[in-house]
Amino acid sequence: MNLPELAAFLRSRRDRIRPADVGLPAEPRRRVPGLRREEVAQLAGLSADYYTELERGRGAQPSPRTLAALARALRLGGDQRDHLFHLADRPLPASTHGASARHVQPALLGLLDRLATTPAQVITDLHETLVQNEPAAALLGRAPEPRGPATGFAYRWFTDPASRAVYPPEDHPHHSRVFVADLHAVAARRGRDTEVARMTAALRQRSAEFAALWDTHDVGLRRTDHKRIVHPALGVIELDCHSLFSEDSRQRLLWFTAPPGTEGAAQLALLGVIGTQDMAAAEGASRTEGDVQAGRYPSPGPLA
């Protein structure tokens, strides 16, 4: 591990990030042009002491998870993130799919930071939640851990009945059709992609509903939708869900709104008062260990 170069690289990236870029208030008398060390540590979920040691060219070798968190906090692009992994002497994430596709794209992350009072999250094209703000966690529950393809909402929708509690039962057929049509569009765009093939093979084996809908060959990306979301404290909330796609369409920024003056708008305003509901823990208890271990699917057998 090249500690001096790693330290210099981290300092150079920190100096180039302005507080407004990450949703922090601009202070008139800041002593540094970019972020403070403690601000980077907070954004990455690290202790300030540990991050300070890294910038001083000392400390233990950072884990891949820590490096990914620093890449998000410092808004690194793909090449810069790879350079960070090289300096830390850690293997790079998969080049095309897998972990690198789960590195949140800086443009979407920057927009997410500006939606402080609007429920919003960034997901992959397979509906795996990468990052969410606090209003989204309060509305939908925290994203499950560990992250991986099997934790994606589309996969859990057809394999974990508890995940469907977020929508009223009468809306379930609509969401099932939309999920499958969206996945068909993703599969067509990705072409010969093993990640999509494994997911669809696992779903065809585990869900007769998915298999029947998949065979209809309906295709359509889910760009906007009107949703009724069941919240444990506020009841059913009617919202509009919007999607902004990244340039390569591998990631989406989702955000939820309601027209001013509606009951949905009033319920959204109450989310900040009620706070985060621990719905993710309830979901996690119903998932089998095989579904979530290392974020992999249970083996569906040979792929067709």
Coordinates of C-alpha atoms in Angstrom, one line a residue:
M1 CA 0.0 0.0 0.0
N2 CA 1.3 3.4 -1.0
L3 CA 0.4 5.4 2.1
P4 CA 2.0 8.7 1.1
E5 CA 0.4 8.7 -2.4
L6 CA -3.0 7.6 -0.9
A7 CA -2.8 10.5 1.6
A8 CA -1.9 13.0 -1.1
F9 CA -4.7 11.8 -3.3
L10 CA -7.3 12.0 -0.6
R11 CA -6.2 15.6 0.3
S12 CA -6.3 16.7 -3.3
R13 CA -9.9 15.4 -3.8
R14 CA -11.1 16.9 -0.5
D15 CA -9.8 20.3 -1.5
R16 CA -11.8 20.2 -4.7
I17 CA -15.2 19.5 -3.1
R18 CA -17.2 22.5 -2.1
P19 CA -19.7 22.2 0.8
A20 CA -22.6 23.0 -1.5
D21 CA -21.6 20.0 -3.6
V22 CA -22.5 17.6 -0.8
G23 CA -25.4 19.5 0.7
L24 CA -23.5 21.3 3.5
P25 CA -24.2 24.9 4.3
A26 CA -21.6 27.4 3.0
E27 CA -20.0 29.2 5.9
P28 CA -18.5 32.7 5.3
R29 CA -15.3 32.1 7.3
R30 CA -14.2 28.6 6.3
R31 CA -10.4 28.1 6.7
V32 CA -10.1 25.5 3.9
P33 CA -11.3 25.8 0.3
G34 CA -12.9 22.4 0.2
L35 CA -14.3 20.1 2.9
R36 CA -12.9 19.6 6.4
R37 CA -11.5 16.2 7.3
E38 CA -14.3 15.6 9.8
E39 CA -16.8 16.4 7.1
V40 CA -15.4 13.8 4.8
A41 CA -15.3 11.3 7.6
Q42 CA -19.0 12.0 8.4
L43 CA -20.0 11.6 4.8
A44 CA -18.2 8.3 4.5
G45 CA -19.4 7.0 7.9
L46 CA -15.9 6.9 9.3
S47 CA -14.4 8.2 12.5
A48 CA -12.6 11.5 12.1
D49 CA -9.5 10.1 13.8
Y50 CA -9.2 7.3 11.3
Y51 CA -9.7 9.5 8.3
T52 CA -7.1 12.0 9.7
E53 CA -4.6 9.2 10.0
L54 CA -5.2 8.2 6.4
E55 CA -4.5 11.8 5.2
R56 CA -1.4 11.8 7.3
G57 CA 0.0 8.7 5.6
R58 CA -0.6 6.5 8.6
G59 CA -3.1 4.0 9.8
A60 CA -4.3 0.5 8.8
Q61 CA -5.0 -0.5 5.2
P62 CA -8.6 0.6 4.4
S63 CA -11.1 -2.1 3.5
P64 CA -12.8 -2.2 0.1
R65 CA -16.0 -1.1 1.8
T66 CA -14.2 1.9 3.4
L67 CA -12.7 2.8 0.0
A68 CA -16.1 2.6 -1.7
A69 CA -17.5 4.9 1.1
L70 CA -14.7 7.4 0.5
A71 CA -15.2 7.3 -3.2
R72 CA -18.9 8.3 -2.7
A73 CA -18.1 11.0 -0.1
L74 CA -15.4 12.6 -2.4
R75 CA -17.6 12.2 -5.6
L76 CA -15.0 10.2 -7.4
G77 CA -15.6 9.1 -11.0
G78 CA -14.8 5.6 -12.2
D79 CA -11.2 6.2 -13.0
Q80 CA -10.5 8.1 -9.8
R81 CA -12.2 5.4 -7.8
D82 CA -10.1 2.7 -9.4
H83 CA -6.9 4.8 -8.7
L84 CA -8.0 5.0 -5.0
F85 CA -8.2 1.2 -4.9
H86 CA -4.8 0.8 -6.6
L87 CA -3.2 3.1 -4.0
A88 CA -4.7 1.1 -1.2
D89 CA -3.5 -2.1 -2.8
R90 CA -7.0 -3.5 -3.0
P91 CA -8.4 -5.5 -5.9
L92 CA -10.7 -3.4 -8.2
P93 CA -14.4 -4.1 -8.3
A94 CA -15.6 -6.0 -11.4
S95 CA -15.0 -3.8 -14.4
T96 CA -18.5 -3.9 -16.0
H97 CA -21.0 -5.4 -13.7
G98 CA -21.2 -6.3 -10.1
A99 CA -19.6 -4.0 -7.6
S100 CA -18.5 -1.3 -10.0
A101 CA -22.1 -0.9 -11.2
R102 CA -23.0 -0.3 -7.6
H103 CA -20.6 2.7 -7.3
V104 CA -23.1 5.5 -7.1
Q105 CA -22.5 7.9 -10.0
P106 CA -21.5 11.3 -8.8
A107 CA -24.1 13.2 -10.8
L108 CA -27.0 11.2 -9.2
L109 CA -25.4 11.5 -5.8
G110 CA -25.1 15.2 -6.1
L111 CA -28.8 15.5 -7.0
L112 CA -29.7 13.3 -4.1
D113 CA -27.9 15.6 -1.7
R114 CA -30.1 18.5 -2.9
L115 CA -33.3 16.6 -2.1
A116 CA -32.9 16.9 1.7
T117 CA -36.7 17.1 2.4
T118 CA -37.9 14.8 -0.5
P119 CA -37.9 11.0 -0.2
A120 CA -35.2 9.9 -2.7
Q121 CA -32.8 7.1 -3.4
V122 CA -30.5 5.8 -6.0
I123 CA -31.1 2.2 -7.2
T124 CA -29.5 0.0 -9.9
D125 CA -31.4 -1.1 -12.9
L126 CA -32.1 -4.3 -11.0
H127 CA -33.8 -2.3 -8.2
E128 CA -31.0 -2.7 -5.6
T129 CA -30.9 0.3 -3.4
L130 CA -27.5 1.9 -3.3
V131 CA -28.1 4.9 -1.2
Q132 CA -31.1 6.7 0.2
N133 CA -31.8 9.9 2.2
E134 CA -33.5 10.0 5.5
P135 CA -37.0 10.9 4.2
A136 CA -36.8 7.8 1.9
A137 CA -35.8 5.6 4.9
A138 CA -38.7 7.0 6.8
L139 CA -41.1 6.4 4.0
L140 CA -39.9 3.0 2.8
G141 CA -37.7 1.6 5.5
R142 CA -33.9 1.3 5.4
A143 CA -32.4 -0.7 2.5
P144 CA -31.4 -4.2 3.6
E145 CA -27.9 -5.3 4.4
P146 CA -25.6 -6.8 3.1
R147 CA -26.1 -5.2 -0.3
G148 CA -26.2 -7.5 -3.4
P149 CA -28.5 -8.6 -6.2
A150 CA -30.7 -10.7 -4.0
T151 CA -31.5 -7.7 -1.8
G152 CA -33.0 -5.8 -4.8
F153 CA -36.7 -5.0 -4.4
A154 CA -37.7 -6.5 -7.7
Y155 CA -36.2 -9.9 -6.6
R156 CA -37.6 -9.7 -3.1
W157 CA -41.0 -8.8 -4.5
F158 CA -41.4 -12.3 -6.0
T159 CA -39.6 -14.3 -3.3
D160 CA -40.4 -12.6 0.0
P161 CA -44.2 -12.0 0.7
A162 CA -43.3 -9.6 3.5
S163 CA -41.7 -7.2 1.1
R164 CA -45.2 -6.6 -0.5
A165 CA -46.6 -5.0 2.6
V166 CA -45.3 -1.6 1.3
Y167 CA -48.2 -1.6 -1.2
P168 CA -51.9 -2.3 -0.7
P169 CA -52.8 -5.9 -1.8
E170 CA -55.1 -4.7 -4.6
D171 CA -52.1 -2.9 -6.2
H172 CA -49.9 -6.0 -6.2
P173 CA -50.8 -7.3 -9.7
H174 CA -50.0 -3.9 -11.2
H175 CA -46.6 -3.8 -9.5
S176 CA -45.8 -7.3 -10.5
R177 CA -46.5 -6.6 -14.2
V178 CA -44.4 -3.4 -14.1
F179 CA -41.5 -5.0 -12.4
V180 CA -41.3 -7.8 -15.0
A181 CA -41.8 -5.5 -18.0
D182 CA -39.0 -3.3 -16.6
L183 CA -36.7 -6.3 -16.1
H184 CA -37.4 -7.4 -19.7
A185 CA -36.3 -4.0 -20.9
V186 CA -33.1 -4.1 -18.8
A187 CA -32.3 -7.6 -20.1
A188 CA -32.7 -6.5 -23.7
R189 CA -30.5 -3.4 -23.2
R190 CA -27.8 -5.4 -21.4
G191 CA -27.7 -8.2 -23.9
R192 CA -25.8 -11.3 -22.9
D193 CA -25.4 -10.4 -19.3
T194 CA -24.8 -13.2 -16.7
E195 CA -26.2 -11.1 -13.8
V196 CA -29.6 -10.6 -15.4
A197 CA -29.6 -14.3 -16.6
R198 CA -29.0 -15.5 -13.1
M199 CA -31.6 -13.3 -11.6
T200 CA -34.3 -14.3 -14.1
A201 CA -33.4 -18.0 -13.8
A202 CA -33.7 -17.8 -10.0
L203 CA -37.0 -16.0 -10.2
R204 CA -38.5 -18.4 -12.8
Q205 CA -37.6 -21.3 -10.4
R206 CA -38.9 -19.7 -7.3
S207 CA -42.0 -17.8 -8.5
A208 CA -44.8 -19.1 -10.7
E209 CA -46.2 -15.6 -11.0
F210 CA -42.9 -14.3 -12.3
A211 CA -42.5 -17.1 -14.8
A212 CA -46.0 -16.5 -16.2
L213 CA -45.5 -12.8 -16.5
W214 CA -42.0 -13.2 -18.0
D215 CA -43.5 -15.4 -20.8
T216 CA -45.9 -12.6 -21.8
H217 CA -42.8 -10.7 -23.1
D218 CA -44.2 -7.3 -22.0
V219 CA -41.4 -4.7 -22.1
G220 CA -41.3 -1.2 -20.6
L221 CA -39.0 0.8 -18.4
R222 CA -40.6 2.1 -15.2
R223 CA -40.0 5.9 -15.7
T224 CA -42.9 7.3 -13.7
D225 CA -45.7 5.8 -11.6
H226 CA -48.5 6.7 -9.2
K227 CA -48.1 4.7 -6.1
R228 CA -50.0 4.1 -2.9
I229 CA -47.5 3.3 -0.1
V230 CA -48.5 1.8 3.2
H231 CA -46.7 3.5 6.1
P232 CA -46.9 1.9 9.6
A233 CA -47.8 5.2 11.2
L234 CA -49.4 7.4 8.5
G235 CA -51.5 4.8 6.7
V236 CA -51.7 4.8 2.9
I237 CA -49.9 7.7 1.2
E238 CA -50.6 8.5 -2.4
L239 CA -47.5 9.7 -4.2
D240 CA -46.0 10.2 -7.7
C241 CA -42.7 8.4 -8.2
H242 CA -40.3 9.9 -10.7
S243 CA -37.1 8.4 -12.2
L244 CA -34.0 10.0 -13.6
F245 CA -31.7 7.6 -15.4
S246 CA -27.9 7.8 -15.5
E247 CA -26.2 8.1 -18.9
D248 CA -25.6 4.4 -19.2
S249 CA -29.0 3.6 -17.7
R250 CA -27.4 1.3 -15.0
Q251 CA -28.6 3.6 -12.2
R252 CA -31.7 5.6 -11.4
L253 CA -32.5 8.4 -9.0
L254 CA -36.0 7.9 -7.6
W255 CA -37.9 10.6 -5.8
F256 CA -41.5 10.9 -4.4
T257 CA -43.7 13.9 -4.6
A258 CA -47.4 14.8 -4.0
P259 CA -49.3 17.8 -5.4
P260 CA -49.5 20.8 -3.0
G261 CA -52.6 20.8 -0.8
T262 CA -53.2 17.1 -1.1
E263 CA -53.4 14.6 1.8
G264 CA -50.2 13.0 0.4
A265 CA -48.3 16.3 0.7
A266 CA -49.4 16.7 4.3
Q267 CA -48.4 13.1 5.1
L268 CA -44.9 13.7 3.5
A269 CA -44.5 16.7 5.8
L270 CA -45.1 14.5 8.8
L271 CA -42.4 12.1 7.8
G272 CA -39.7 14.3 9.3
V273 CA -41.5 14.5 12.6
I274 CA -42.2 10.7 12.8
G275 CA -38.7 9.7 11.8
T276 CA -37.3 6.5 10.5
Q277 CA -39.3 3.3 10.9
D278 CA -37.4 0.1 11.4
M279 CA -39.2 -1.7 8.6
A280 CA -36.0 -3.0 7.1
A281 CA -35.4 -5.2 10.2
A282 CA -38.8 -6.7 9.9
E283 CA -38.2 -7.5 6.3
G284 CA -34.8 -9.0 7.1
A285 CA -36.3 -11.4 9.6
S286 CA -38.5 -13.0 6.8
R287 CA -35.7 -13.5 4.3
T288 CA -33.9 -16.7 4.3
E289 CA -30.1 -16.8 5.0
G290 CA -29.4 -18.1 1.5
D291 CA -31.1 -15.1 -0.1
V292 CA -28.9 -12.5 1.6
Q293 CA -25.6 -14.2 2.4
A294 CA -23.1 -12.0 0.5
G295 CA -26.0 -10.6 -1.5
R296 CA -26.1 -13.7 -3.7
Y297 CA -29.1 -15.6 -5.0
P298 CA -29.8 -19.2 -3.9
S299 CA -28.4 -21.4 -6.7
P300 CA -31.2 -21.8 -9.3
G301 CA -29.3 -24.7 -11.0
P302 CA -27.9 -24.5 -14.6
L303 CA -28.8 -21.4 -16.5
A304 CA -30.8 -21.8 -19.6

